[in-house]
CSV table of C-alpha atoms in Angstrom, one decimal:
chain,number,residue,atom,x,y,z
N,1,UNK,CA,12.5,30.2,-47.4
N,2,UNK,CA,8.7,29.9,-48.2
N,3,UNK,CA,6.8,28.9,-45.7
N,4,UNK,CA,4.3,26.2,-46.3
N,5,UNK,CA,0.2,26.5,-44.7
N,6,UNK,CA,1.3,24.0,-42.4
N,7,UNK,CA,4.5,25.5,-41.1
N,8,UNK,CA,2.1,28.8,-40.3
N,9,UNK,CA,-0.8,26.5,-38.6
N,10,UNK,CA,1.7,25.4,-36.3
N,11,UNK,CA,3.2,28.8,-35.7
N,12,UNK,CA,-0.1,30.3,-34.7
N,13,UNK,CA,-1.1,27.7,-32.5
N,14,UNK,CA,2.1,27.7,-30.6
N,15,UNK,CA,1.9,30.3,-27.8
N,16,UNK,CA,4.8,31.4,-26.0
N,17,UNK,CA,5.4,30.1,-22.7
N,18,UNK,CA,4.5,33.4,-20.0
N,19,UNK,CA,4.7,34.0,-16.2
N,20,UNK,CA,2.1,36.0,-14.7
N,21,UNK,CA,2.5,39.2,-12.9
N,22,UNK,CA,0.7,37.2,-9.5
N,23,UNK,CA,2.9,33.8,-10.5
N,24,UNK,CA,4.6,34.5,-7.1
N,25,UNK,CA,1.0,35.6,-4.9
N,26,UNK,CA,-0.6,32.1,-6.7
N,27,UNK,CA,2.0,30.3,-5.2
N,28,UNK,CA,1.7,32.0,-2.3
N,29,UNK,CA,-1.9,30.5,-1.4
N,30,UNK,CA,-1.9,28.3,1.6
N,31,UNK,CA,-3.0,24.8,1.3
N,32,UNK,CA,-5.7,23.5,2.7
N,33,UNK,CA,-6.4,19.9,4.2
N,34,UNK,CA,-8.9,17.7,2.0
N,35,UNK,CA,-10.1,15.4,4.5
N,36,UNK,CA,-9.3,16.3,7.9
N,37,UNK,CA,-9.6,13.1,9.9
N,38,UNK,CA,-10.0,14.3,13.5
N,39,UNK,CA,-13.6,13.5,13.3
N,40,UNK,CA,-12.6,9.6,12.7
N,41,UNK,CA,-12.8,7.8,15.7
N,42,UNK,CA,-9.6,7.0,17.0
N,43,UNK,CA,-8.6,2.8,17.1
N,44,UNK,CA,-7.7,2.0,20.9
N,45,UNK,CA,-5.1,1.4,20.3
N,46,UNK,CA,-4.5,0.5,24.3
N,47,UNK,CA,-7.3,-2.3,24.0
N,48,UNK,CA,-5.4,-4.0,20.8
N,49,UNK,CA,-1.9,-3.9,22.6
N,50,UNK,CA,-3.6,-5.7,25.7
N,51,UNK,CA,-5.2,-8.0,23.8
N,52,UNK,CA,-1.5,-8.5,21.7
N,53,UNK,CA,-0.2,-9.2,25.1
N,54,UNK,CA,-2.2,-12.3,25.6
N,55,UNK,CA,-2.3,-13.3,21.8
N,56,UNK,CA,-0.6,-16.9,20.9
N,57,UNK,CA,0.6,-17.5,17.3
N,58,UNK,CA,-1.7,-19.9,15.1
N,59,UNK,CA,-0.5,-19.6,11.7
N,60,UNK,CA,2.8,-18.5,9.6
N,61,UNK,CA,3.7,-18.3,5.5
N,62,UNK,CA,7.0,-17.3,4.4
N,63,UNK,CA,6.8,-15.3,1.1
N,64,UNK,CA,10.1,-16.7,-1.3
N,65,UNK,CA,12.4,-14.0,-3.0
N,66,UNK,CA,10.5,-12.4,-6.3
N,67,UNK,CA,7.4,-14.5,-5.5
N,68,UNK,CA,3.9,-14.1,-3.6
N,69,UNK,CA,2.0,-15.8,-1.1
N,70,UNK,CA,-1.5,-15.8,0.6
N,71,UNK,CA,-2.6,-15.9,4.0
N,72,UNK,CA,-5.9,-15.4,6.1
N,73,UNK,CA,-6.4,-13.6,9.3
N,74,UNK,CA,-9.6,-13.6,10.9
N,75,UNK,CA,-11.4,-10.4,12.9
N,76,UNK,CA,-9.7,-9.4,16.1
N,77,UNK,CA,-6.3,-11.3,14.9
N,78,UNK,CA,-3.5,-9.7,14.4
N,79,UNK,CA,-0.5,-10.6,11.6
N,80,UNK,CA,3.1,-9.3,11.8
N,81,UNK,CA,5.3,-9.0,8.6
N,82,UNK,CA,8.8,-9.6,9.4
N,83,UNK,CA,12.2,-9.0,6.8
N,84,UNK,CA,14.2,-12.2,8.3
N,85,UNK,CA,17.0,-12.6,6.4
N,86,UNK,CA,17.9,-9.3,4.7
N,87,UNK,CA,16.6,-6.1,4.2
N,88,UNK,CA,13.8,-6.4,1.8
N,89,UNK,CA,10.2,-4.7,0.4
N,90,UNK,CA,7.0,-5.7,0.0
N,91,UNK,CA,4.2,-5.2,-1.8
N,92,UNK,CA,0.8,-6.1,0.2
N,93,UNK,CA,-2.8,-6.6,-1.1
N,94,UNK,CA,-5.9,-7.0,1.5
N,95,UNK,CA,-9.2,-8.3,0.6
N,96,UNK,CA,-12.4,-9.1,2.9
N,97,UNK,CA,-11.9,-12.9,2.9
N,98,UNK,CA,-15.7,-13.7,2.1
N,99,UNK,CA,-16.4,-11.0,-0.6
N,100,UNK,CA,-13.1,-10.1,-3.1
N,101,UNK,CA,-14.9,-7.0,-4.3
N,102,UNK,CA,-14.2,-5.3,-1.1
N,103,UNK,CA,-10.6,-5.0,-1.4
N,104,UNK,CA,-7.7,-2.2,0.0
N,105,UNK,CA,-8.2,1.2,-1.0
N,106,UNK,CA,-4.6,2.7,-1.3
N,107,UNK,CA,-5.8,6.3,-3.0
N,108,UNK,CA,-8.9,6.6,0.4
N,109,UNK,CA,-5.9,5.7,2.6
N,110,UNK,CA,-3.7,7.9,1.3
N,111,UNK,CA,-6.6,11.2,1.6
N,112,UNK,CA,-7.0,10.5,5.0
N,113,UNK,CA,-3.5,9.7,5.9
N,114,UNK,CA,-0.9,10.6,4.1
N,115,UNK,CA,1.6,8.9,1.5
N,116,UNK,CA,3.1,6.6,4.2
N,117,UNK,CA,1.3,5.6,7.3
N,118,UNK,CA,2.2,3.5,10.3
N,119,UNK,CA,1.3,3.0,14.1
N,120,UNK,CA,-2.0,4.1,14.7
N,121,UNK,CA,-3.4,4.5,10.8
N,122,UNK,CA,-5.4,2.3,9.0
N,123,UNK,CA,-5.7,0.8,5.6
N,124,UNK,CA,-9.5,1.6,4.5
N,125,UNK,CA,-11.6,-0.7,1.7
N,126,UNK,CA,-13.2,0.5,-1.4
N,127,UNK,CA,-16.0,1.9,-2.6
N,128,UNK,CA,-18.8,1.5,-1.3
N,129,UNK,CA,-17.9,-0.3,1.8
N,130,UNK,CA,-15.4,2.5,2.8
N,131,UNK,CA,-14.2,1.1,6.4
N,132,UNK,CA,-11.2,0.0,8.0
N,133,UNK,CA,-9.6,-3.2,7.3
N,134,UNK,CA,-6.4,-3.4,9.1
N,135,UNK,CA,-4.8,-1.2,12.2
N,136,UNK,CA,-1.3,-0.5,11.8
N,137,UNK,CA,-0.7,-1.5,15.5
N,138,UNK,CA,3.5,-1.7,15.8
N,139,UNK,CA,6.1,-0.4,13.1
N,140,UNK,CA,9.7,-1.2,14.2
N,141,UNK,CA,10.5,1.8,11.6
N,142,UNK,CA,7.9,4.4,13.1
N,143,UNK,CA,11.1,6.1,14.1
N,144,UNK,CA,12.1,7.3,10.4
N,145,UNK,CA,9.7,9.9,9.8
N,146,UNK,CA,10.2,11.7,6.6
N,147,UNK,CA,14.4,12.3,5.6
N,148,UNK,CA,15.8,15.4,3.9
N,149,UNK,CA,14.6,14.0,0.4
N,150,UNK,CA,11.2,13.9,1.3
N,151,UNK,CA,11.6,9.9,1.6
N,152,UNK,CA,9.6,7.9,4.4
N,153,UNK,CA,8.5,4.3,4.8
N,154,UNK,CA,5.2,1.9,4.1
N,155,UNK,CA,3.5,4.1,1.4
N,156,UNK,CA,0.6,4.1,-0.4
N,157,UNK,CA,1.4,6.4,-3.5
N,158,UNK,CA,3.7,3.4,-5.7
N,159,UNK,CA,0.9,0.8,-8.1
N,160,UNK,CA,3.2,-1.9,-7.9
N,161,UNK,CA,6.0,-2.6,-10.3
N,162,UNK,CA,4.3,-4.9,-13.1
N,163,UNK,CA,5.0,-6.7,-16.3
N,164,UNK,CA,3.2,-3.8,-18.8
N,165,UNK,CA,5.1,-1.0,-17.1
N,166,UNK,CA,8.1,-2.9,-17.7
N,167,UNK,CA,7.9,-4.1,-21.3
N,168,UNK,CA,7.0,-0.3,-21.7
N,169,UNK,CA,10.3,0.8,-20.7
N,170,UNK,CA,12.2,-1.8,-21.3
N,171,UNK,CA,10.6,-4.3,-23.9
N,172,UNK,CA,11.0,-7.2,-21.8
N,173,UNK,CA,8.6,-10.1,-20.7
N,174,UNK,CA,9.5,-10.4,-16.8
N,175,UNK,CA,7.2,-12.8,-15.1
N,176,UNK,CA,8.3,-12.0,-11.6
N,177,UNK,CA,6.8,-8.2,-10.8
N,178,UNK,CA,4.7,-7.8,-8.2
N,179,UNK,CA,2.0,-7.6,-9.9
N,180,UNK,CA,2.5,-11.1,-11.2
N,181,UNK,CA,3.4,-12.5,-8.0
N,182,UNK,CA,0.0,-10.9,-6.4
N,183,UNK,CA,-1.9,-12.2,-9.3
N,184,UNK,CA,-0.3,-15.9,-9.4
N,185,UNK,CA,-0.9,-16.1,-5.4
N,186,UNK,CA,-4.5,-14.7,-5.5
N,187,UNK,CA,-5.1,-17.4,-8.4
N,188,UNK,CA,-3.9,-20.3,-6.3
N,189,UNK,CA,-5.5,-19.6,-3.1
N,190,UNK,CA,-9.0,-19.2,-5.0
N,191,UNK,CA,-8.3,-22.0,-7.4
N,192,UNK,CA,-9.1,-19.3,-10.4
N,193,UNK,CA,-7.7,-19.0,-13.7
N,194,UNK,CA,-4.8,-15.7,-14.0
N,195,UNK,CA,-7.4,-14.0,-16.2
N,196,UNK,CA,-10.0,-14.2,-13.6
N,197,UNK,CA,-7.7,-13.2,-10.5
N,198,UNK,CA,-5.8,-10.5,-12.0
N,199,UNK,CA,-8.3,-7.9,-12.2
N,200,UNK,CA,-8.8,-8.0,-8.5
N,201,UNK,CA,-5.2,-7.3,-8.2
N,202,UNK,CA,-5.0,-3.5,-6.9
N,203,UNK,CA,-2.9,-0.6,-5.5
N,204,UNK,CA,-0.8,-1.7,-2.6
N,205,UNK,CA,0.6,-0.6,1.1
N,206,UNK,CA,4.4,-0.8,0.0
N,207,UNK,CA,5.6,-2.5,3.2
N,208,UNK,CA,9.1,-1.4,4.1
N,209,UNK,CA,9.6,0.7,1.0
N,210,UNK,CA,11.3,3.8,1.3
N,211,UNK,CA,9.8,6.0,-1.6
N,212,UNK,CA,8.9,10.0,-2.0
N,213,UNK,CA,8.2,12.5,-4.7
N,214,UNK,CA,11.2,14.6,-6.2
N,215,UNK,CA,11.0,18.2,-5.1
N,216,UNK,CA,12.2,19.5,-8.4
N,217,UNK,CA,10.3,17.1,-10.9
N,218,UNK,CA,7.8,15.7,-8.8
N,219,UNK,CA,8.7,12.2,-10.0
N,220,UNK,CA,8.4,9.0,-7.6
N,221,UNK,CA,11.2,7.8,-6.4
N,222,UNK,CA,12.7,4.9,-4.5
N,223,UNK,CA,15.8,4.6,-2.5
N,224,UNK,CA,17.5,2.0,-0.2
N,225,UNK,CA,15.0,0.8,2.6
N,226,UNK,CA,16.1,1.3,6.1
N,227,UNK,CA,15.0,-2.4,7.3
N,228,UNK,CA,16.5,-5.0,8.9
N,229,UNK,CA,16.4,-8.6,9.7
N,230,UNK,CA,14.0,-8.5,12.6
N,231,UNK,CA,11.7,-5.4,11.2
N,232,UNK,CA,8.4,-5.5,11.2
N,233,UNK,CA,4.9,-4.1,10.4
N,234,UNK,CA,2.2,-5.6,12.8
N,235,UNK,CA,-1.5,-4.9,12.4
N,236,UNK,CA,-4.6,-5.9,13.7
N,237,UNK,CA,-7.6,-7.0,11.5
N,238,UNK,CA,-11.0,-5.8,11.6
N,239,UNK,CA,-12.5,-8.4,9.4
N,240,UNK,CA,-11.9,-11.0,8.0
N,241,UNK,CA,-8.8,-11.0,6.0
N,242,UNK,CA,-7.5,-12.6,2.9
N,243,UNK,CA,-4.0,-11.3,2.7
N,244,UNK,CA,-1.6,-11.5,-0.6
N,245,UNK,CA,2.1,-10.7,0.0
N,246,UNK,CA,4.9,-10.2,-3.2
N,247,UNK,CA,8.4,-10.2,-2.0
N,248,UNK,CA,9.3,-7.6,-4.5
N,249,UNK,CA,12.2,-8.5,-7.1
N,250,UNK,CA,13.6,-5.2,-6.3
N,251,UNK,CA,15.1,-7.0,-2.8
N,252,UNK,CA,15.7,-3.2,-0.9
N,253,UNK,CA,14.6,-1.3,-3.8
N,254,UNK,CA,18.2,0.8,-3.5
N,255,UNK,CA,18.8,0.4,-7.4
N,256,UNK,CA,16.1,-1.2,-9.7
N,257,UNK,CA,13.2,-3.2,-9.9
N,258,UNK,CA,11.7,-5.7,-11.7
N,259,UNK,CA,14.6,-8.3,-12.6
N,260,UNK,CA,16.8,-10.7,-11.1
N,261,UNK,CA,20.2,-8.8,-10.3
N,262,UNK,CA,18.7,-7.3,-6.4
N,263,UNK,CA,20.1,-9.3,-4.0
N,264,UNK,CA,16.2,-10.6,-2.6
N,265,UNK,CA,15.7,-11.9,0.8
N,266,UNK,CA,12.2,-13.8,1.9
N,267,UNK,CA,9.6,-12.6,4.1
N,268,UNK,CA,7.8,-13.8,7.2
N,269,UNK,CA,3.9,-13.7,8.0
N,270,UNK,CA,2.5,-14.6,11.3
N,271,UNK,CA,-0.7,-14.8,12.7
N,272,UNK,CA,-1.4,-14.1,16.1
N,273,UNK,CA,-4.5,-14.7,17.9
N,274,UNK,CA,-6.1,-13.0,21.5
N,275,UNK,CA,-7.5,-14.9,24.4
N,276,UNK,CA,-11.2,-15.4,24.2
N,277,UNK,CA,-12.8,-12.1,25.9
N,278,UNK,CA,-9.4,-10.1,25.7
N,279,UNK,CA,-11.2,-7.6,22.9
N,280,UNK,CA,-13.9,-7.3,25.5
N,281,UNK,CA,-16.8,-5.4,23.3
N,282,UNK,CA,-14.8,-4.5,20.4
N,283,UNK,CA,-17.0,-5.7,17.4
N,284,UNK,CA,-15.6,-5.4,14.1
N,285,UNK,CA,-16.7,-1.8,11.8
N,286,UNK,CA,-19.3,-2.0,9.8
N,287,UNK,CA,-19.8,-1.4,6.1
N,288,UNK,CA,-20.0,2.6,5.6
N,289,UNK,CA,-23.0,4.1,6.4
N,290,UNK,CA,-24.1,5.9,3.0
N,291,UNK,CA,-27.4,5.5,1.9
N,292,UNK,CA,-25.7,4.8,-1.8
N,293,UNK,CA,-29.3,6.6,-3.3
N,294,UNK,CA,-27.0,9.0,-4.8
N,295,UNK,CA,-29.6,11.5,-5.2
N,296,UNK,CA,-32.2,9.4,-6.3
């Protein structure tokens, strides 16, 4: 059989797949932290727990099954997220309540972190504000840790599901992704058209979810979440918060996402707020401290 020019172009630029004599020493290299955080200053944590101790509730929202909903917590509150009636994920949004462009920065969060974080870590804003927004101050599920798939809990490495992922995949036109739910519930609390809210949706803290990368094809995966009625993630807020909330249609996210066979359950919001004076000087972080010249 004659080749043709085109069956020897792609011959010649097809190169054979080959292993290096140093493949294994390359490997071998130790890693090295990014962004070592030890030079962050710590949250005291033991001022917010007194403070929680004297706090009285002064708000709630329940988020319905495969839906979203807002709620606003001021600096120096605190807000629990509770699974009340069966175990079920979240997806969560944070924004600075008086300025939408400073808004959760999952990928900062995760740097300085890791891809799950809980008591003690906090969920940082974007670019160029760069400061803490929330303090992870109680995780009933702190005592998971990371299981023999590499699996742990509240992470900041999943987007959300969404509608254009899905109708990739699948060709459908679901309505009730998180994505959706974030953008619908952003939209109604600012009184804004879809189009104008949805580009503020972003990247979220995966409350509850249990999620991980495969060890042998690195792919993200999800697998039934460990929470229970009576769960929860508590934080405390540095500023002023304008929180959005999706009770994810994937219920515990043990099988799939993004339609209406999960068994989904409702979640619980509360706002709790300190006695006057219990925060004694604590005075909420300001913007980060970059000159933004950027060398000019």
């Amino acid at each position: 059989m004659t080749k043709t020019p085109a069956d020897t172009a792609g011959a010649a630029t097809t190169a054979p797949k080959m292993t290096p004599e140093d493949a294994e020493a390359r490997r071998a290299v130790k890693p090295v932290i990014c962004y070592p955080n030890d030079t962050l200053a710590p949250p005291d944590l033991a001022l917010y727990h007194a403070a929680r101790q004297t706090a009285v509730k002064v708000g709630e929202v329940t988020v319905p099954p495969r839906d979203g909903a807002s709620f606003t917590v001021k600096a120096g509150q605190f807000f629990r997220i509770t699974s009340i009636e069966g175990p079920q994920v979240g997806d969560l949004n944070l924004f600075n309540a008086n300025d939408l462009s400073e808004k959760f920065y999952s990928g900062k969060t995760r740097a300085l972190h890791g891809t799950h974080i809980t008591t003690g870590e906090r969920m940082w804003s974007s670019h160029p504000y760069l400061r803490p927004m929330a303090t992870i101050t109680a995780d009933t599920l702190g005592w998971y840790g990371i299981d023999e798939f590499g699996g742990s809990v509240h992470d900041v490495i999943g987007t959300r599901c969404d509608p254009y992922t899905n109708n990739l995949l699948s060709g459908g036109q679901y309505h009730h992704c998180c994505h959706s739910n974030l953008t619908r519930a952003l939209a109604d609390h600012e009184g804004i058209a879809l189009a104008e809210a949805e580009p503020q949706v972003h990247d979220v803290l995966n409350v509850f979810m249990c999620t991980g990368f495969t060890r042998d094809t690195g792919q993200y995966f999800m697998k039934a979440s460990p929470v229970r009625p009576g769960d929860y993630l508590e934080m405390f807020a540095e500023i002023d918060l304008l929180g959005v909330l999706s009770a994810c249609p994937g219920g515990d996210c043990s099988s799939e996402h993004s339609s209406d066979e999960a068994a989904c359950h409702p979640m619980l919001v509360e706002v709790f707020a300190p006695a006057e004076g219990a925060l004694g000087e604590w005075v909420s972080p300001p913007v980060n401290g970059y000159d933004r010249s950027h060398g000019r």
